[in-house]
């Protein structure tokens, strides 16, 4: 009995295993024949050739309609490995393309390397060589019938009309594996915007690919369109961009900063549109096209002066005395000072409890307007000290500090403004926690006094300084700065039409404007005093471990302002030495559309002026 029972159990076990195996085979067959399309794809790959048609990338113009970026025809050489029969005359092929046999072997191996080319399939077109010129294509086309498996695909490459605005425009290059993984629109060999608006507006500029489905015979020969092209899809061209940049203003700015490290940013206050964005050193965007792009990018990336760095949005600098305008706005709105407060002495600087912050000679004591006009350090040091020390208004030093911080943040400092360019930095506005960590809760107004004059821990980008000028020009509000004025067929992103109101009062702004106008009439900006343009300005001389930085922030005209501007020249000395004259020339160019003969002579002289920089600036 026992033996029969074990035999019976064994039969059940064997029968169960057989059933499981049969079920597994059925599931696998169902998966292969019904669910999975792997074999169908392989069969389709033999029968069809899907020829991708690339759309024209959107063109880019300046605010006045001047063409800045357009497309030029080029050709990509593609290969289908399954059709390349192995009998290729390599020498003749290489001669037709002007490459060596070693280059040929490397390219073919790279195509098959799934680490470098994760989308590889021997049945689909793979990129062998990109961006052949018209001349290269013509030479190769004559012999292409001798090279089965190789196809030419029409593409386009970017061309840049002007040698200016490289940091704004950016460039286009072949996609990386990370780009492909992030967006399945792209395949190996496709192109994508890498920097500037080419990157930030990539989806609008790139358009939509088209496709032609071609029918092939058993020998791989093209027999025509599949079902007369019913399933073909035409490419959709990318959308054109109109920038807010004035190319003539941009060109002048780049001329004026030759041989200098720094930035110029100009904004239209009424809209937040960026009129120019100059970063120096720069480079000619026309060198970053075609197959030379990789080589040139490598050379620029190794340059010790960092020409690829957009200092306008990535440079983080002490704003110097331009920052005093924000301090006056805060102190007056908070009631720390009033417009006629004159109790603050300045005997060549701020003196208190053994601490001295120097200042140049001027009348003392003075009120807010002449304090802005003469750029008095003592006045603003006393203002900050009395705000941070005011226990009747603020319970603790931390409360006072964070109130100050809130004013600064409302003016667009301490965080990214949100410009439509990649790589923007936020600068630094310290808060109470910052100083608690730095000084272990033992600090007061004297400890941090230097922030009142735009030194110490405060850092801003040139864009933020220009935006401060736009905010003062508007008497208390700003729009998020942006470099694209219009995308064809699309409304402007509402981010750029939203008004940002600061915490400072309108009355405070009126007095700051008076101070900046007074600075032009007889203060530190007096060289800008001219009858045809009513300019308001504020200089800055930002202390540095080396020679001081030269800074200017201003706007014009005083009423109904059209331009706000910031000029920052590293190691340029006093604000009046480089910042003021450069700012004046830029304002004249924009408002008048050209420079006078005398101004053109001054511009030529500034273009030739060079600043000797040491390794610390690299």
Coordinates of C-alpha atoms in Angstrom, one line a residue:
X1 CA 0.0 0.0 0.0
X2 CA 2.7 2.3 0.9
X3 CA 4.6 1.8 -2.3
X4 CA 1.4 2.4 -4.4
X5 CA 0.7 5.6 -2.5
X6 CA 4.2 6.9 -3.2
X7 CA 3.9 6.0 -6.8
X8 CA 0.6 7.7 -7.1
X9 CA 2.1 10.9 -5.5
X10 CA 5.0 10.8 -7.9
X11 CA 2.6 10.7 -10.8
X12 CA 0.9 13.8 -9.5
X13 CA 4.2 15.6 -9.1
X14 CA 5.4 14.6 -12.6
X15 CA 2.0 15.6 -14.1
X16 CA 2.1 18.9 -12.3
X17 CA 5.6 19.7 -13.6
X18 CA 4.5 18.9 -17.1
X19 CA 1.4 21.1 -16.9
X20 CA 3.6 24.0 -15.5
X21 CA 6.0 23.6 -18.4
X22 CA 3.2 23.6 -21.0
X23 CA 1.6 26.7 -19.4
X24 CA 5.0 28.5 -19.5
X25 CA 5.4 27.7 -23.2
X26 CA 1.8 28.9 -23.9
X27 CA 2.5 32.2 -22.1
X28 CA 5.8 32.7 -23.8
X29 CA 4.2 32.0 -27.3
X30 CA 1.4 34.4 -26.5
X31 CA 3.9 37.0 -25.4
X32 CA 6.0 36.7 -28.5
X33 CA 3.1 36.5 -31.0
X34 CA 0.5 38.7 -29.5
X35 CA 1.9 41.0 -26.8
X36 CA 5.5 41.7 -27.8
X37 CA 6.2 43.5 -31.0
X38 CA 10.0 42.7 -31.1
X39 CA 9.7 40.3 -34.0
X40 CA 7.3 42.5 -35.8
X41 CA 9.7 45.4 -35.4
X42 CA 12.5 43.3 -36.9
X43 CA 10.3 42.3 -39.8
X44 CA 9.1 45.8 -40.3
X45 CA 12.8 47.0 -40.2
X46 CA 13.4 44.7 -43.2
X47 CA 10.4 45.8 -45.1
X48 CA 10.3 49.5 -44.3
X49 CA 12.7 52.4 -44.0
X50 CA 11.5 55.2 -41.8
X51 CA 13.2 58.3 -43.0
X52 CA 13.1 61.1 -40.4
X53 CA 12.5 64.6 -41.7
X54 CA 13.8 67.3 -39.5
X55 CA 12.0 70.6 -39.0
X56 CA 13.6 74.0 -39.5
X57 CA 14.6 75.4 -36.2
X58 CA 12.9 78.8 -35.3
X59 CA 14.9 81.9 -36.3
X60 CA 15.8 84.6 -33.8
X61 CA 15.6 88.3 -34.2
X62 CA 16.3 91.3 -32.0
X63 CA 13.6 93.7 -30.7
X64 CA 13.8 95.8 -33.9
X65 CA 13.4 92.9 -36.3
X66 CA 17.0 92.5 -37.2
X67 CA 17.8 88.8 -37.9
X68 CA 20.3 87.4 -35.4
X69 CA 20.2 83.6 -35.9
X70 CA 19.1 81.6 -39.0
X71 CA 19.5 78.1 -40.5
X72 CA 21.8 76.9 -43.2
X73 CA 21.5 73.5 -45.0
X74 CA 23.8 70.7 -43.9
X75 CA 23.7 66.9 -44.3
X76 CA 24.1 64.0 -42.0
X77 CA 25.5 60.7 -43.3
X78 CA 23.5 57.7 -41.9
X79 CA 24.2 54.0 -42.1
X80 CA 22.0 50.9 -41.7
X81 CA 24.4 48.2 -40.5
X82 CA 22.1 45.4 -41.7
X83 CA 22.5 46.7 -45.3
X84 CA 26.2 47.4 -45.1
X85 CA 27.4 44.2 -46.7
X86 CA 30.9 44.1 -45.4
X87 CA 32.4 44.5 -48.9
X88 CA 32.7 48.2 -48.7
X89 CA 35.7 49.7 -50.5
X90 CA 36.9 51.5 -47.4
X91 CA 39.7 53.4 -49.1
X92 CA 37.4 54.9 -51.7
X93 CA 34.7 55.6 -49.1
X94 CA 37.2 57.4 -46.8
X95 CA 38.6 59.3 -49.8
X96 CA 35.2 60.5 -50.7
X97 CA 34.6 61.9 -47.2
X98 CA 38.1 63.1 -46.6
X99 CA 38.7 60.9 -43.5
X100 CA 41.2 58.3 -42.5
X101 CA 40.7 54.6 -42.3
X102 CA 41.3 54.8 -38.5
X103 CA 38.5 57.4 -38.2
X104 CA 36.2 55.1 -40.2
X105 CA 36.8 52.1 -38.0
X106 CA 36.4 54.2 -34.8
X107 CA 33.1 55.7 -36.0
X108 CA 31.7 52.2 -36.9
X109 CA 32.8 50.8 -33.6
X110 CA 31.2 53.7 -31.7
X111 CA 27.9 53.1 -33.5
X112 CA 27.9 49.5 -32.3
X113 CA 28.9 50.4 -28.7
X114 CA 25.7 50.4 -26.7
X115 CA 27.3 52.4 -23.9
X116 CA 28.0 55.3 -26.4
X117 CA 24.9 54.6 -28.5
X118 CA 22.2 53.0 -26.3
X119 CA 19.6 53.3 -29.1
X120 CA 21.6 51.1 -31.5
X121 CA 19.8 48.8 -33.9
X122 CA 21.3 47.2 -36.9
X123 CA 18.0 47.6 -38.8
X124 CA 17.6 51.4 -38.3
X125 CA 19.6 54.4 -39.5
X126 CA 22.5 55.3 -37.3
X127 CA 24.5 58.6 -37.5
X128 CA 27.9 58.0 -39.1
X129 CA 29.0 61.6 -39.7
X130 CA 27.2 64.8 -39.0
X131 CA 27.0 68.2 -40.6
X132 CA 28.5 67.7 -44.0
X133 CA 28.7 71.0 -46.0
X134 CA 27.2 71.5 -49.4
X135 CA 30.6 70.9 -50.9
X136 CA 31.3 67.7 -49.0
X137 CA 27.8 66.4 -49.8
X138 CA 28.3 67.1 -53.5
X139 CA 31.5 65.1 -53.6
X140 CA 30.1 62.2 -51.7
X141 CA 26.8 62.1 -53.6
X142 CA 28.5 61.3 -56.9
X143 CA 29.8 58.0 -55.5
X144 CA 27.1 57.2 -52.9
X145 CA 25.6 54.4 -55.1
X146 CA 28.8 52.4 -54.5
X147 CA 28.3 52.4 -50.7
X148 CA 25.2 50.3 -49.9
X149 CA 23.7 50.9 -46.5
X150 CA 24.7 54.6 -46.4
X151 CA 22.1 57.4 -46.7
X152 CA 22.3 61.1 -46.6
X153 CA 19.8 63.0 -44.4
X154 CA 19.2 66.6 -44.9
X155 CA 19.6 68.8 -41.8
X156 CA 20.4 72.4 -41.0
X157 CA 22.9 74.1 -38.8
X158 CA 22.7 77.4 -37.0
X159 CA 24.3 80.6 -38.4
X160 CA 24.8 83.7 -36.4
X161 CA 24.7 87.1 -38.2
X162 CA 26.6 89.1 -35.6
X163 CA 29.7 88.4 -33.5
X164 CA 27.7 89.6 -30.4
X165 CA 25.3 88.3 -27.7
X166 CA 26.9 84.8 -27.4
X167 CA 25.8 84.4 -23.8
X168 CA 22.2 85.4 -24.6
X169 CA 21.9 83.3 -27.7
X170 CA 23.8 80.2 -26.6
X171 CA 24.4 77.4 -29.2
X172 CA 23.3 74.1 -30.5
X173 CA 25.1 70.8 -30.3
X174 CA 24.5 67.0 -30.5
X175 CA 22.4 65.5 -27.8
X176 CA 24.1 63.7 -24.9
X177 CA 22.9 60.3 -23.4
X178 CA 21.3 62.3 -20.6
X179 CA 19.3 64.5 -23.0
X180 CA 18.0 61.3 -24.7
X181 CA 17.1 59.7 -21.4
X182 CA 15.3 62.9 -20.2
X183 CA 13.2 63.4 -23.4
X184 CA 12.2 60.6 -25.8
X185 CA 11.8 63.1 -28.6
X186 CA 15.6 62.9 -29.2
X187 CA 17.6 60.1 -30.8
X188 CA 21.4 59.7 -31.1
X189 CA 22.7 62.3 -33.5
X190 CA 19.9 64.8 -32.9
X191 CA 20.7 68.4 -31.9
X192 CA 19.6 70.4 -28.9
X193 CA 20.2 73.9 -27.5
X194 CA 23.0 73.8 -25.0
X195 CA 23.2 77.4 -23.7
X196 CA 21.3 80.7 -23.7
X197 CA 17.8 81.0 -25.3
X198 CA 18.7 78.0 -27.5
X199 CA 18.5 76.0 -24.3
X200 CA 15.7 77.7 -22.4
X201 CA 13.4 77.9 -25.4
X202 CA 14.4 74.5 -26.9
X203 CA 10.9 73.1 -27.1
X204 CA 9.6 76.1 -28.9
X205 CA 12.6 76.4 -31.3
X206 CA 13.0 72.7 -32.2
X207 CA 9.6 72.1 -33.9
X208 CA 8.2 68.6 -34.5
X209 CA 9.9 65.9 -36.6
X210 CA 8.3 64.4 -39.7
X211 CA 8.7 60.9 -41.1
X212 CA 8.5 59.2 -44.5
X213 CA 7.9 55.4 -44.5
X214 CA 9.6 53.9 -47.6
X215 CA 9.0 50.3 -48.8
X216 CA 12.0 48.0 -49.5
X217 CA 12.3 44.8 -51.3
X218 CA 14.1 41.6 -50.1
X219 CA 17.4 43.1 -51.2
X220 CA 16.8 46.3 -49.3
X221 CA 16.2 48.5 -52.3
X222 CA 13.8 51.4 -52.0
X223 CA 10.6 50.6 -54.0
X224 CA 8.7 53.8 -53.1
X225 CA 6.4 55.2 -50.4
X226 CA 4.4 52.8 -48.3
X227 CA 0.7 53.0 -49.3
X228 CA 1.5 56.2 -51.2
X229 CA 2.5 58.1 -48.1
X230 CA -0.7 57.7 -46.2
X231 CA 1.2 57.3 -42.9
X232 CA 3.8 59.9 -43.6
X233 CA 4.0 62.9 -41.3
X234 CA 5.3 66.3 -42.4
X235 CA 7.7 68.2 -40.1
X236 CA 6.4 71.2 -38.2
X237 CA 8.9 74.1 -38.2
X238 CA 10.0 75.6 -34.9
X239 CA 8.6 78.8 -33.6
X240 CA 10.5 82.1 -34.2
X241 CA 11.7 84.2 -31.3
X242 CA 11.9 87.9 -31.0
X243 CA 14.3 89.0 -28.4
X244 CA 14.1 92.1 -26.2
X245 CA 17.8 92.7 -27.0
X246 CA 18.7 95.8 -29.0
X247 CA 21.6 94.4 -31.1
X248 CA 23.1 97.9 -31.6
X249 CA 23.1 98.6 -27.9
X250 CA 24.6 95.1 -27.3
X251 CA 27.3 95.7 -29.8
X252 CA 28.3 99.0 -28.2
X253 CA 28.4 97.4 -24.8
X254 CA 30.7 94.6 -26.0
X255 CA 33.0 97.2 -27.6
X256 CA 33.2 99.2 -24.4
X257 CA 34.1 96.2 -22.2
X258 CA 36.9 95.0 -24.5
X259 CA 40.0 94.3 -22.4
X260 CA 38.0 94.4 -19.2
X261 CA 36.3 91.9 -17.0
X262 CA 32.7 92.8 -16.1
X263 CA 29.1 93.2 -17.2
X264 CA 26.5 95.6 -18.5
X265 CA 22.8 94.9 -18.1
X266 CA 20.1 97.2 -19.3
X267 CA 16.4 96.8 -18.7
X268 CA 13.2 98.5 -19.9
X269 CA 11.5 99.4 -16.6
X270 CA 8.0 99.4 -17.9
X271 CA 8.2 95.7 -19.1
X272 CA 11.2 94.0 -17.6
X273 CA 12.6 93.4 -21.1
X274 CA 16.4 93.1 -21.1
X275 CA 17.7 95.6 -23.7
X276 CA 21.3 94.3 -23.5
X277 CA 23.3 91.8 -21.5
X278 CA 27.0 92.1 -21.9
X279 CA 29.5 89.8 -20.2
X280 CA 33.2 90.2 -20.7
X281 CA 35.3 88.4 -21.8
X282 CA 33.0 87.0 -24.4
X283 CA 33.4 85.1 -27.7
X284 CA 32.0 85.2 -31.2
X285 CA 29.0 82.8 -31.4
X286 CA 29.9 82.2 -35.1
X287 CA 32.8 79.9 -34.0
X288 CA 30.4 77.5 -32.2
X289 CA 28.8 76.0 -35.3
X290 CA 29.3 72.8 -37.3
X291 CA 31.8 70.1 -36.6
X292 CA 34.2 72.6 -35.1
X293 CA 31.8 73.3 -32.2
X294 CA 33.3 70.6 -29.9
X295 CA 36.9 71.8 -30.4
X296 CA 36.1 75.5 -29.9
X297 CA 34.0 74.7 -26.8
X298 CA 36.9 72.8 -25.3
X299 CA 39.3 75.7 -26.0
X300 CA 36.9 78.2 -24.4
X301 CA 36.3 76.0 -21.4
X302 CA 40.1 75.9 -20.8
X303 CA 40.6 79.6 -21.1
X304 CA 41.7 81.0 -17.7
X305 CA 39.5 84.1 -18.2
X306 CA 36.4 82.0 -18.4
X307 CA 34.7 83.5 -21.6
X308 CA 31.9 80.9 -21.3
X309 CA 30.8 82.4 -17.9
X310 CA 27.8 84.7 -18.2
X311 CA 28.9 87.2 -15.5
X312 CA 25.6 89.1 -15.9
X313 CA 23.6 86.4 -14.2
X314 CA 26.4 84.1 -12.7
X315 CA 28.8 86.7 -11.3
X316 CA 28.1 87.4 -7.7
X317 CA 29.7 90.7 -6.5
X318 CA 29.5 93.3 -3.7
X319 CA 27.2 96.0 -5.1
X320 CA 29.1 98.8 -3.3
X321 CA 27.4 102.1 -2.9
X322 CA 24.6 101.4 -5.4
X323 CA 23.2 99.4 -2.5
X324 CA 22.7 102.5 -0.4
X325 CA 19.6 103.3 -2.4
X326 CA 17.9 100.1 -1.0
X327 CA 19.1 101.1 2.5
X328 CA 17.6 104.6 2.3
X329 CA 14.3 103.1 1.1
X330 CA 14.2 100.6 4.0
X331 CA 15.2 103.1 6.7
X332 CA 12.7 105.7 5.6
X333 CA 9.8 103.3 5.2
X334 CA 10.5 101.8 8.7
X335 CA 10.7 105.2 10.2
X336 CA 14.4 104.9 11.2
X337 CA 15.1 108.1 9.3
X338 CA 12.9 110.9 7.8
X339 CA 13.7 112.9 4.6
X340 CA 15.3 115.7 6.7
X341 CA 17.1 113.6 9.2
X342 CA 20.5 115.3 9.7
X343 CA 21.6 114.0 13.1
X344 CA 24.0 111.6 11.5
X345 CA 27.6 113.0 11.6
X346 CA 30.2 112.0 9.0
X347 CA 33.7 113.2 9.9
X348 CA 35.5 111.4 7.1
X349 CA 33.4 108.3 8.0
X350 CA 31.5 106.4 10.7
X351 CA 33.0 106.3 14.2
X352 CA 31.4 104.4 17.1
X353 CA 32.8 102.4 19.9
X354 CA 36.2 102.1 18.3
X355 CA 34.8 101.1 14.9
X356 CA 35.7 103.3 11.9
X357 CA 34.3 103.0 8.4
X358 CA 36.0 105.6 6.2
X359 CA 34.3 108.1 3.9
X360 CA 35.4 110.9 1.5
X361 CA 35.1 114.6 2.4
X362 CA 31.8 116.4 2.1
X363 CA 29.5 118.5 4.2
X364 CA 28.1 117.1 7.4
X365 CA 25.6 116.4 8.9
X366 CA 23.4 115.8 5.8
X367 CA 19.9 114.5 5.0
X368 CA 18.9 111.6 2.8
X369 CA 19.0 113.3 -0.6
X370 CA 22.5 114.7 -0.3
X371 CA 23.6 111.5 1.4
X372 CA 22.7 109.6 -1.8
X373 CA 24.2 112.4 -4.0
X374 CA 27.5 112.4 -2.2
X375 CA 27.4 108.6 -1.4
X376 CA 28.0 109.2 2.3
X377 CA 29.1 106.0 4.1
X378 CA 28.6 107.5 7.6
X379 CA 24.9 108.3 7.0
X380 CA 23.9 104.7 6.0
X381 CA 26.1 103.1 8.6
X382 CA 24.3 105.1 11.3
X383 CA 20.9 104.2 9.7
X384 CA 21.6 100.5 9.9
X385 CA 23.1 100.7 13.4
X386 CA 19.9 102.5 14.7
X387 CA 17.6 100.0 12.9
X388 CA 19.4 96.9 14.3
X389 CA 19.7 98.4 17.8
X390 CA 16.1 99.7 18.0
X391 CA 14.6 97.7 20.8
X392 CA 11.5 99.9 21.0
X393 CA 10.5 98.8 17.5
X394 CA 12.0 95.4 17.2
X395 CA 12.0 92.9 20.1
X396 CA 15.4 91.4 19.3
X397 CA 18.4 92.0 17.0
X398 CA 17.1 88.9 15.1
X399 CA 13.7 90.5 14.5
X400 CA 15.4 93.7 13.2
X401 CA 17.7 91.8 11.0
X402 CA 15.0 89.7 9.4
X403 CA 12.8 92.8 8.8
X404 CA 15.8 94.2 7.0
X405 CA 16.1 91.0 5.0
X406 CA 12.5 91.0 4.0
X407 CA 12.9 94.4 2.5
X408 CA 15.9 93.2 0.5
X409 CA 14.1 90.1 -0.8
X410 CA 11.1 92.2 -1.8
X411 CA 13.5 94.3 -4.0
X412 CA 14.7 91.2 -5.9
X413 CA 17.8 90.3 -3.9
X414 CA 18.9 87.0 -2.3
X415 CA 17.0 84.8 -4.7
X416 CA 17.0 84.2 -8.4
X417 CA 14.9 86.7 -10.3
X418 CA 13.8 84.1 -12.7
X419 CA 15.2 85.3 -16.0
X420 CA 14.6 83.1 -19.0
X421 CA 18.2 82.0 -19.3
X422 CA 19.9 78.9 -17.7
X423 CA 22.5 79.3 -15.0
X424 CA 21.2 82.3 -13.0
X425 CA 22.7 82.6 -9.5
X426 CA 20.9 84.0 -6.5
X427 CA 23.6 86.2 -4.8
X428 CA 23.5 86.5 -1.0
X429 CA 21.4 88.4 1.4
X430 CA 22.2 87.4 5.0
X431 CA 19.5 86.9 7.7
X432 CA 19.6 86.5 11.4
X433 CA 20.2 82.8 11.3
X434 CA 23.2 83.4 9.1
X435 CA 24.8 85.7 11.7
X436 CA 23.7 83.5 14.6
X437 CA 25.7 80.6 13.1
X438 CA 28.6 82.9 12.3
X439 CA 28.9 84.7 15.6
X440 CA 27.2 82.2 18.0
X441 CA 24.3 84.6 18.7
X442 CA 26.7 87.3 19.9
X443 CA 26.4 90.1 17.3
X444 CA 24.9 93.5 16.9
X445 CA 24.6 96.4 14.4
X446 CA 28.3 97.2 14.6
X447 CA 29.2 93.6 13.8
X448 CA 27.4 93.7 10.4
X449 CA 27.8 97.5 9.7
X450 CA 29.5 96.9 6.3
X451 CA 26.3 95.5 4.7
X452 CA 24.8 99.0 4.9
X453 CA 27.2 100.2 2.1
X454 CA 27.0 97.1 -0.1
X455 CA 30.0 95.3 1.3
X456 CA 30.5 92.4 3.8
X457 CA 28.3 89.4 3.2
X458 CA 26.0 91.1 0.6
X459 CA 26.5 89.8 -3.0
X460 CA 24.3 90.6 -6.0
X461 CA 24.5 89.8 -9.7
X462 CA 24.7 92.6 -12.2
X463 CA 21.2 91.6 -13.3
X464 CA 19.9 92.3 -9.8
X465 CA 21.7 95.6 -9.7
X466 CA 20.1 96.6 -13.0
X467 CA 16.7 95.4 -11.7
X468 CA 17.2 97.7 -8.6
X469 CA 17.6 100.6 -11.1
X470 CA 14.4 99.5 -12.9
X471 CA 12.5 99.2 -9.5
X472 CA 13.5 102.8 -8.5
X473 CA 12.6 104.1 -12.0
X474 CA 9.1 102.5 -11.5
X475 CA 8.9 104.0 -8.0
X476 CA 8.4 100.7 -6.2
X477 CA 7.8 97.7 -8.5
X478 CA 9.5 95.6 -11.1
X479 CA 8.7 92.9 -13.7
X480 CA 10.7 89.7 -13.9
X481 CA 13.5 90.4 -16.4
X482 CA 13.4 88.4 -19.6
X483 CA 15.3 88.4 -22.9
X484 CA 12.6 86.9 -25.1
X485 CA 10.0 89.5 -26.1
X486 CA 7.8 87.2 -28.2
X487 CA 7.4 83.6 -29.2
X488 CA 5.6 83.4 -32.6
X489 CA 2.1 82.1 -32.1
X490 CA 2.2 82.0 -28.3
X491 CA 1.3 84.5 -25.6
X492 CA 4.1 85.8 -23.4
X493 CA 4.6 83.7 -20.2
X494 CA 2.5 85.3 -17.5
X495 CA 5.5 85.1 -15.2
X496 CA 6.9 88.1 -17.1
X497 CA 3.8 90.3 -16.9
X498 CA 3.2 90.0 -13.2
X499 CA 4.1 93.1 -11.2
X500 CA 6.3 92.6 -8.1
X501 CA 5.7 95.3 -5.5
X502 CA 8.4 96.0 -2.9
X503 CA 7.9 96.7 0.8
X504 CA 9.2 100.3 0.5
X505 CA 6.8 103.3 0.3
X506 CA 6.2 105.4 -2.7
X507 CA 7.3 108.5 -0.8
X508 CA 10.7 106.8 0.0
X509 CA 11.2 106.1 -3.7
X510 CA 10.5 109.7 -4.6
X511 CA 13.3 110.9 -2.3
X512 CA 15.7 108.2 -3.6
X513 CA 15.0 109.4 -7.1
X514 CA 15.7 113.0 -6.0
X515 CA 19.0 111.8 -4.5
X516 CA 20.0 110.0 -7.7
X517 CA 19.2 113.1 -9.8
X518 CA 21.1 115.3 -7.4
X519 CA 24.1 112.9 -7.9
X520 CA 24.0 113.7 -11.6
X521 CA 23.6 117.4 -11.1
X522 CA 26.5 117.9 -8.8
X523 CA 27.5 114.6 -7.0
X524 CA 29.4 111.5 -7.8
X525 CA 27.7 111.2 -11.3
X526 CA 28.1 114.8 -12.4
X527 CA 29.8 113.7 -15.6
X528 CA 26.4 112.6 -16.8
X529 CA 24.8 116.0 -16.4
X530 CA 23.7 116.9 -19.9
X531 CA 20.7 118.9 -21.1
X532 CA 19.2 116.5 -23.6
X533 CA 18.7 113.5 -21.3
X534 CA 17.5 113.7 -17.7
X535 CA 19.6 110.9 -16.1
X536 CA 19.4 109.6 -12.5
X537 CA 22.4 107.7 -11.3
X538 CA 24.3 106.2 -8.4
X539 CA 28.0 105.2 -8.3
X540 CA 29.6 102.4 -6.5
X541 CA 33.2 101.6 -5.6
X542 CA 33.1 98.0 -4.4
X543 CA 36.1 97.1 -2.2
X544 CA 38.0 94.1 -3.3
X545 CA 41.2 92.3 -2.3
X546 CA 42.9 93.9 -5.3
X547 CA 41.9 97.1 -7.0
X548 CA 38.3 98.2 -6.3
X549 CA 35.5 97.4 -8.7
X550 CA 33.8 100.3 -10.6
X551 CA 30.0 100.2 -10.5
X552 CA 27.2 102.4 -11.8
X553 CA 23.4 102.0 -11.6
X554 CA 21.0 104.5 -13.1
X555 CA 18.0 105.1 -15.3
X556 CA 16.7 107.7 -17.8
X557 CA 14.7 109.8 -18.4
X558 CA 13.9 110.7 -14.8
X559 CA 10.2 110.7 -15.6
X560 CA 8.7 108.1 -17.9
X561 CA 12.0 106.1 -17.8
X562 CA 12.9 104.0 -20.9
X563 CA 16.1 102.4 -19.7
X564 CA 17.6 101.2 -16.4
X565 CA 21.2 100.1 -16.4
X566 CA 24.0 98.6 -14.3
X567 CA 27.7 98.6 -15.3
X568 CA 30.2 96.5 -13.3
X569 CA 33.9 96.6 -14.2
X570 CA 36.1 94.4 -12.1
X571 CA 39.1 96.3 -10.7
X572 CA 38.0 99.5 -12.5
X573 CA 38.5 101.7 -9.5
X574 CA 36.0 104.5 -8.6
X575 CA 32.5 104.2 -10.0
X576 CA 33.1 107.5 -11.8
X577 CA 36.2 106.1 -13.6
X578 CA 34.5 103.4 -15.7
X579 CA 31.0 102.8 -14.6
X580 CA 29.6 106.3 -15.1
X581 CA 31.0 107.1 -18.5
X582 CA 30.2 103.7 -19.9
X583 CA 26.7 103.9 -18.5
X584 CA 26.2 107.4 -20.0
X585 CA 27.3 106.2 -23.5
X586 CA 24.9 103.2 -23.3
X587 CA 22.0 105.4 -22.3
X588 CA 22.7 107.9 -25.1
X589 CA 22.9 105.0 -27.7
X590 CA 19.6 103.6 -26.6
X591 CA 17.6 106.8 -26.3
X592 CA 19.0 108.5 -29.4
X593 CA 19.6 105.5 -31.5
X594 CA 23.2 106.5 -32.1
X595 CA 26.2 108.3 -30.5
X596 CA 27.1 111.9 -31.2
X597 CA 30.5 112.5 -32.8
X598 CA 32.0 113.4 -29.5
X599 CA 30.5 110.4 -27.7
X600 CA 31.8 108.1 -30.5
X601 CA 35.3 109.4 -29.9
X602 CA 34.9 108.7 -26.1
X603 CA 33.6 105.2 -26.9
X604 CA 36.6 104.5 -29.1
X605 CA 38.9 105.6 -26.3
X606 CA 37.2 103.4 -23.8
X607 CA 37.3 100.5 -26.2
X608 CA 41.1 100.8 -26.3
X609 CA 41.5 101.1 -22.5
X610 CA 42.7 97.9 -20.9
X611 CA 42.9 96.9 -17.3
X612 CA 45.9 94.8 -16.1
X613 CA 44.5 91.8 -14.3
X614 CA 46.4 89.3 -12.1
X615 CA 45.7 85.6 -11.5
X616 CA 43.3 86.5 -8.7
X617 CA 40.7 87.5 -11.3
X618 CA 40.7 84.2 -13.2

